């Protein structure tokens, strides 16, 4: 399976990110940035996406390990859509002025950050995102996002095709192996 592990399905191997560790890494970096209690808004692409849930689990468990006090103020499902993420985030920030951290486990980064900007909170909220995509890079460069955790999509695509090619050329004698990408951190 590629990018999202689907164990117990007869798959040959998994090529992708360790989502739990990526979330834990995000919490570790946040703990270096602040010791203040965090009032966290979590944005997930889907409540049913295993990788997003593992990122959230890694993030919250590592915050506990680092003794960073936090409260999950709300968890929103963006449906990996900027418009939906914008509307949900804007509504939440309108009634909850205490949020000082937004953890974006899936897509919708542009919408979330647009809502934060409309509320004038860019410098008051730590924003953590995943995936090195153009909008995230721009928001990172502009200082809206604090950092991005990347999962090396090119390496994932290359590795899964290479392993499948080798497996077929070798007449299925050598089974592919799991390949976990490195956790890459991007800061401005």
PDB file of C-alpha atoms in Angstrom:
ATOM      1  CA  UNK A   1       0.000   0.000   0.000  1.00  0.00           C
ATOM      2  CA  UNK A   2       1.157   3.529  -0.712  1.00  0.00           C
ATOM      3  CA  UNK A   3       0.963   6.512   1.660  1.00  0.00           C
ATOM      4  CA  UNK A   4      -1.713   4.916   3.848  1.00  0.00           C
ATOM      5  CA  UNK A   5      -0.998   1.545   5.389  1.00  0.00           C
ATOM      6  CA  UNK A   6      -3.733  -1.039   5.046  1.00  0.00           C
ATOM      7  CA  UNK A   7      -2.441  -4.005   7.048  1.00  0.00           C
ATOM      8  CA  UNK A   8      -4.166  -7.383   7.090  1.00  0.00           C
ATOM      9  CA  UNK A   9      -5.232  -7.061   3.450  1.00  0.00           C
ATOM     10  CA  UNK A  10      -2.631  -9.251   1.790  1.00  0.00           C
ATOM     11  CA  UNK A  11      -0.614  -6.241   0.678  1.00  0.00           C
ATOM     12  CA  UNK A  12       3.005  -6.821  -0.347  1.00  0.00           C
ATOM     13  CA  UNK A  13       4.419  -3.941   1.676  1.00  0.00           C
ATOM     14  CA  UNK A  14       3.799  -0.413   2.912  1.00  0.00           C
ATOM     15  CA  UNK A  15       5.603   2.586   1.465  1.00  0.00           C
ATOM     16  CA  UNK A  16       4.947   5.851   3.255  1.00  0.00           C
ATOM     17  CA  UNK A  17       5.249   7.973   6.321  1.00  0.00           C
ATOM     18  CA  UNK A  18       5.196   6.951   9.953  1.00  0.00           C
ATOM     19  CA  UNK A  19       2.242   9.163  10.769  1.00  0.00           C
ATOM     20  CA  UNK A  20       2.460   8.658  14.524  1.00  0.00           C
ATOM     21  CA  UNK A  21       6.109   9.764  14.578  1.00  0.00           C
ATOM     22  CA  UNK A  22       5.319  12.734  12.339  1.00  0.00           C
ATOM     23  CA  UNK A  23       2.701  13.917  14.840  1.00  0.00           C
ATOM     24  CA  UNK A  24       5.070  13.270  17.733  1.00  0.00           C
ATOM     25  CA  UNK A  25       7.803  15.246  15.950  1.00  0.00           C
ATOM     26  CA  UNK A  26       5.406  18.169  15.542  1.00  0.00           C
ATOM     27  CA  UNK A  27       4.691  18.124  19.284  1.00  0.00           C
ATOM     28  CA  UNK A  28       8.402  17.921  20.056  1.00  0.00           C
ATOM     29  CA  UNK A  29       9.120  21.002  17.966  1.00  0.00           C
ATOM     30  CA  UNK A  30       6.196  22.851  19.520  1.00  0.00           C
ATOM     31  CA  UNK A  31       7.577  21.999  22.968  1.00  0.00           C
ATOM     32  CA  UNK A  32      10.855  23.687  21.979  1.00  0.00           C
ATOM     33  CA  UNK A  33       8.958  26.794  20.869  1.00  0.00           C
ATOM     34  CA  UNK A  34       6.796  27.255  23.957  1.00  0.00           C
ATOM     35  CA  UNK A  35       6.123  25.903  27.415  1.00  0.00           C
ATOM     36  CA  UNK A  36       2.827  27.791  27.604  1.00  0.00           C
ATOM     37  CA  UNK A  37      -0.355  25.754  28.031  1.00  0.00           C
ATOM     38  CA  UNK A  38      -1.760  25.039  24.591  1.00  0.00           C
ATOM     39  CA  UNK A  39      -5.406  25.370  23.665  1.00  0.00           C
ATOM     40  CA  UNK A  40      -5.398  23.303  20.502  1.00  0.00           C
ATOM     41  CA  UNK A  41      -7.758  23.296  17.559  1.00  0.00           C
ATOM     42  CA  UNK A  42      -7.224  20.088  15.610  1.00  0.00           C
ATOM     43  CA  UNK A  43      -8.146  19.978  11.944  1.00  0.00           C
ATOM     44  CA  UNK A  44      -8.295  16.513  10.391  1.00  0.00           C
ATOM     45  CA  UNK A  45      -9.071  15.781   6.782  1.00  0.00           C
ATOM     46  CA  UNK A  46     -11.324  12.901   7.745  1.00  0.00           C
ATOM     47  CA  UNK A  47     -12.250  11.256  11.008  1.00  0.00           C
ATOM     48  CA  UNK A  48     -11.874   7.961   9.125  1.00  0.00           C
ATOM     49  CA  UNK A  49      -8.356   8.523   7.740  1.00  0.00           C
ATOM     50  CA  UNK A  50      -5.955   6.286   9.619  1.00  0.00           C
ATOM     51  CA  UNK A  51      -2.910   8.468   8.908  1.00  0.00           C
ATOM     52  CA  UNK A  52      -4.592  11.632  10.172  1.00  0.00           C
ATOM     53  CA  UNK A  53      -5.710   9.851  13.352  1.00  0.00           C
ATOM     54  CA  UNK A  54      -2.177   8.543  13.920  1.00  0.00           C
ATOM     55  CA  UNK A  55      -0.743  12.060  13.496  1.00  0.00           C
ATOM     56  CA  UNK A  56      -3.180  13.380  16.097  1.00  0.00           C
ATOM     57  CA  UNK A  57      -2.384  10.516  18.468  1.00  0.00           C
ATOM     58  CA  UNK A  58       1.368  11.063  18.104  1.00  0.00           C
ATOM     59  CA  UNK A  59       0.945  14.808  18.633  1.00  0.00           C
ATOM     60  CA  UNK A  60      -1.175  14.572  21.779  1.00  0.00           C
ATOM     61  CA  UNK A  61       0.818  11.743  23.345  1.00  0.00           C
ATOM     62  CA  UNK A  62       4.135  13.549  22.806  1.00  0.00           C
ATOM     63  CA  UNK A  63       2.740  16.766  24.284  1.00  0.00           C
ATOM     64  CA  UNK A  64       1.891  14.725  27.399  1.00  0.00           C
ATOM     65  CA  UNK A  65       5.393  13.192  27.459  1.00  0.00           C
ATOM     66  CA  UNK A  66       6.946  16.673  27.192  1.00  0.00           C
ATOM     67  CA  UNK A  67       4.714  17.937  30.021  1.00  0.00           C
ATOM     68  CA  UNK A  68       3.182  20.624  27.839  1.00  0.00           C
ATOM     69  CA  UNK A  69      -0.253  21.306  29.300  1.00  0.00           C
ATOM     70  CA  UNK A  70      -2.876  21.281  26.562  1.00  0.00           C
ATOM     71  CA  UNK A  71      -6.579  21.090  25.987  1.00  0.00           C
ATOM     72  CA  UNK A  72      -8.143  19.911  22.751  1.00  0.00           C
ATOM     73  CA  UNK A  73     -10.628  22.738  22.275  1.00  0.00           C
ATOM     74  CA  UNK A  74     -12.258  21.145  19.259  1.00  0.00           C
ATOM     75  CA  UNK A  75     -11.538  18.680  16.471  1.00  0.00           C
ATOM     76  CA  UNK A  76     -12.883  19.615  13.051  1.00  0.00           C
ATOM     77  CA  UNK A  77     -13.174  17.555   9.890  1.00  0.00           C
ATOM     78  CA  UNK A  78     -12.099  19.643   6.886  1.00  0.00           C
ATOM     79  CA  UNK A  79     -12.977  16.954   4.336  1.00  0.00           C
ATOM     80  CA  UNK A  80      -9.576  17.903   2.850  1.00  0.00           C
ATOM     81  CA  UNK A  81     -11.268  20.953   1.352  1.00  0.00           C
ATOM     82  CA  UNK A  82     -10.068  24.548   1.765  1.00  0.00           C
ATOM     83  CA  UNK A  83     -13.557  26.081   1.684  1.00  0.00           C
ATOM     84  CA  UNK A  84     -14.913  23.703   4.304  1.00  0.00           C
ATOM     85  CA  UNK A  85     -11.773  24.145   6.427  1.00  0.00           C
ATOM     86  CA  UNK A  86     -12.116  27.928   6.179  1.00  0.00           C
ATOM     87  CA  UNK A  87     -15.786  27.948   7.230  1.00  0.00           C
ATOM     88  CA  UNK A  88     -15.246  25.524  10.133  1.00  0.00           C
ATOM     89  CA  UNK A  89     -12.154  27.349  11.391  1.00  0.00           C
ATOM     90  CA  UNK A  90     -13.687  30.810  11.097  1.00  0.00           C
ATOM     91  CA  UNK A  91     -16.765  29.698  13.036  1.00  0.00           C
ATOM     92  CA  UNK A  92     -14.592  28.164  15.760  1.00  0.00           C
ATOM     93  CA  UNK A  93     -12.297  31.185  16.067  1.00  0.00           C
ATOM     94  CA  UNK A  94     -15.306  33.507  16.220  1.00  0.00           C
ATOM     95  CA  UNK A  95     -16.575  32.012  19.457  1.00  0.00           C
ATOM     96  CA  UNK A  96     -13.294  30.768  20.931  1.00  0.00           C
ATOM     97  CA  UNK A  97     -10.638  33.414  21.457  1.00  0.00           C
ATOM     98  CA  UNK A  98      -8.418  31.198  23.615  1.00  0.00           C
ATOM     99  CA  UNK A  99      -7.052  28.934  20.867  1.00  0.00           C
ATOM    100  CA  UNK A 100      -3.292  29.410  20.601  1.00  0.00           C
ATOM    101  CA  UNK A 101      -2.355  26.373  18.494  1.00  0.00           C
ATOM    102  CA  UNK A 102      -3.812  24.830  15.353  1.00  0.00           C
ATOM    103  CA  UNK A 103      -2.677  21.342  14.388  1.00  0.00           C
ATOM    104  CA  UNK A 104      -3.643  20.589  10.778  1.00  0.00           C
ATOM    105  CA  UNK A 105      -3.392  16.816  10.299  1.00  0.00           C
ATOM    106  CA  UNK A 106      -4.750  16.791   6.718  1.00  0.00           C
ATOM    107  CA  UNK A 107      -5.470  19.119   3.825  1.00  0.00           C
ATOM    108  CA  UNK A 108      -7.279  22.442   4.050  1.00  0.00           C
ATOM    109  CA  UNK A 109      -4.251  24.484   5.085  1.00  0.00           C
ATOM    110  CA  UNK A 110      -5.145  27.424   2.850  1.00  0.00           C
ATOM    111  CA  UNK A 111      -8.675  27.643   4.245  1.00  0.00           C
ATOM    112  CA  UNK A 112      -7.542  27.359   7.862  1.00  0.00           C
ATOM    113  CA  UNK A 113      -4.937  30.088   7.442  1.00  0.00           C
ATOM    114  CA  UNK A 114      -7.371  32.363   5.605  1.00  0.00           C
ATOM    115  CA  UNK A 115      -9.718  32.150   8.605  1.00  0.00           C
ATOM    116  CA  UNK A 116      -6.853  32.852  11.018  1.00  0.00           C
ATOM    117  CA  UNK A 117      -5.843  35.903   8.953  1.00  0.00           C
ATOM    118  CA  UNK A 118      -9.409  37.222   8.819  1.00  0.00           C
ATOM    119  CA  UNK A 119      -9.551  37.088  12.608  1.00  0.00           C
ATOM    120  CA  UNK A 120      -6.157  38.880  12.793  1.00  0.00           C
ATOM    121  CA  UNK A 121      -4.566  36.019  14.726  1.00  0.00           C
ATOM    122  CA  UNK A 122      -1.564  35.139  12.528  1.00  0.00           C
ATOM    123  CA  UNK A 123       1.004  36.067  15.179  1.00  0.00           C
ATOM    124  CA  UNK A 124      -1.033  34.768  18.119  1.00  0.00           C
ATOM    125  CA  UNK A 125      -1.562  31.149  17.063  1.00  0.00           C
ATOM    126  CA  UNK A 126       1.057  28.474  16.428  1.00  0.00           C
ATOM    127  CA  UNK A 127       0.087  26.703  13.213  1.00  0.00           C
ATOM    128  CA  UNK A 128       1.495  23.291  12.367  1.00  0.00           C
ATOM    129  CA  UNK A 129       0.872  21.678   8.986  1.00  0.00           C
ATOM    130  CA  UNK A 130       1.895  18.652   6.978  1.00  0.00           C
ATOM    131  CA  UNK A 131       2.907  18.182   3.347  1.00  0.00           C
ATOM    132  CA  UNK A 132       5.255  20.340   1.323  1.00  0.00           C
ATOM    133  CA  UNK A 133       2.742  21.837  -1.103  1.00  0.00           C
ATOM    134  CA  UNK A 134       2.844  25.307  -2.706  1.00  0.00           C
ATOM    135  CA  UNK A 135       0.251  26.943  -0.412  1.00  0.00           C
ATOM    136  CA  UNK A 136       1.961  25.591   2.712  1.00  0.00           C
ATOM    137  CA  UNK A 137       5.376  26.779   1.504  1.00  0.00           C
ATOM    138  CA  UNK A 138       3.965  30.265   0.841  1.00  0.00           C
ATOM    139  CA  UNK A 139       2.270  30.444   4.243  1.00  0.00           C
ATOM    140  CA  UNK A 140       5.472  29.220   5.902  1.00  0.00           C
ATOM    141  CA  UNK A 141       7.528  31.844   4.075  1.00  0.00           C
ATOM    142  CA  UNK A 142       4.979  34.511   5.043  1.00  0.00           C
ATOM    143  CA  UNK A 143       5.299  33.502   8.716  1.00  0.00           C
ATOM    144  CA  UNK A 144       1.711  32.293   9.083  1.00  0.00           C
ATOM    145  CA  UNK A 145       2.653  28.628   9.546  1.00  0.00           C
ATOM    146  CA  UNK A 146       5.362  27.893  12.129  1.00  0.00           C
ATOM    147  CA  UNK A 147       6.646  24.729  10.454  1.00  0.00           C
ATOM    148  CA  UNK A 148       5.695  21.933   8.082  1.00  0.00           C
ATOM    149  CA  UNK A 149       6.320  18.213   8.500  1.00  0.00           C
ATOM    150  CA  UNK A 150       6.869  16.593   5.102  1.00  0.00           C
ATOM    151  CA  UNK A 151       6.472  12.975   4.044  1.00  0.00           C
ATOM    152  CA  UNK A 152       8.569  12.856   0.853  1.00  0.00           C
ATOM    153  CA  UNK A 153       5.872  12.133  -1.748  1.00  0.00           C
ATOM    154  CA  UNK A 154       8.339  11.811  -4.637  1.00  0.00           C
ATOM    155  CA  UNK A 155      10.357   9.217  -2.710  1.00  0.00           C
ATOM    156  CA  UNK A 156       7.176   7.323  -1.867  1.00  0.00           C
ATOM    157  CA  UNK A 157       6.082   7.184  -5.511  1.00  0.00           C
ATOM    158  CA  UNK A 158       9.522   6.217  -6.768  1.00  0.00           C
ATOM    159  CA  UNK A 159      10.063   3.533  -4.135  1.00  0.00           C
ATOM    160  CA  UNK A 160       6.715   1.796  -4.564  1.00  0.00           C
ATOM    161  CA  UNK A 161       7.145   1.599  -8.369  1.00  0.00           C
ATOM    162  CA  UNK A 162      10.767   0.427  -8.042  1.00  0.00           C
ATOM    163  CA  UNK A 163       9.864  -2.269  -5.516  1.00  0.00           C
ATOM    164  CA  UNK A 164       6.946  -3.494  -7.613  1.00  0.00           C
ATOM    165  CA  UNK A 165       9.126  -3.529 -10.748  1.00  0.00           C
ATOM    166  CA  UNK A 166      11.864  -5.498  -8.952  1.00  0.00           C
ATOM    167  CA  UNK A 167       9.287  -7.917  -7.555  1.00  0.00           C
ATOM    168  CA  UNK A 168       7.786  -8.613 -10.986  1.00  0.00           C
ATOM    169  CA  UNK A 169      11.159  -8.840 -12.778  1.00  0.00           C
ATOM    170  CA  UNK A 170      12.391 -11.303 -10.138  1.00  0.00           C
ATOM    171  CA  UNK A 171       9.311 -13.448 -10.894  1.00  0.00           C
ATOM    172  CA  UNK A 172       7.890 -12.694  -7.442  1.00  0.00           C
ATOM    173  CA  UNK A 173      10.810 -14.397  -5.689  1.00  0.00           C
ATOM    174  CA  UNK A 174      11.877 -11.427  -3.568  1.00  0.00           C
ATOM    175  CA  UNK A 175       9.069  -9.789  -1.633  1.00  0.00           C
ATOM    176  CA  UNK A 176       9.138  -5.997  -1.353  1.00  0.00           C
ATOM    177  CA  UNK A 177       9.855  -4.579   2.088  1.00  0.00           C
ATOM    178  CA  UNK A 178       8.199  -1.797   4.042  1.00  0.00           C
ATOM    179  CA  UNK A 179       9.758   1.586   3.394  1.00  0.00           C
ATOM    180  CA  UNK A 180       9.147   4.413   5.847  1.00  0.00           C
ATOM    181  CA  UNK A 181      10.089   7.865   4.596  1.00  0.00           C
ATOM    182  CA  UNK A 182      12.155  10.249   6.665  1.00  0.00           C
ATOM    183  CA  UNK A 183      10.368  12.919   8.637  1.00  0.00           C
ATOM    184  CA  UNK A 184      11.443  16.176   7.037  1.00  0.00           C
ATOM    185  CA  UNK A 185      10.899  19.451   8.881  1.00  0.00           C
ATOM    186  CA  UNK A 186      10.589  22.719   6.966  1.00  0.00           C
ATOM    187  CA  UNK A 187      10.903  26.055   8.732  1.00  0.00           C
ATOM    188  CA  UNK A 188      11.007  29.577   7.298  1.00  0.00           C
TER     189      UNK A 188
END
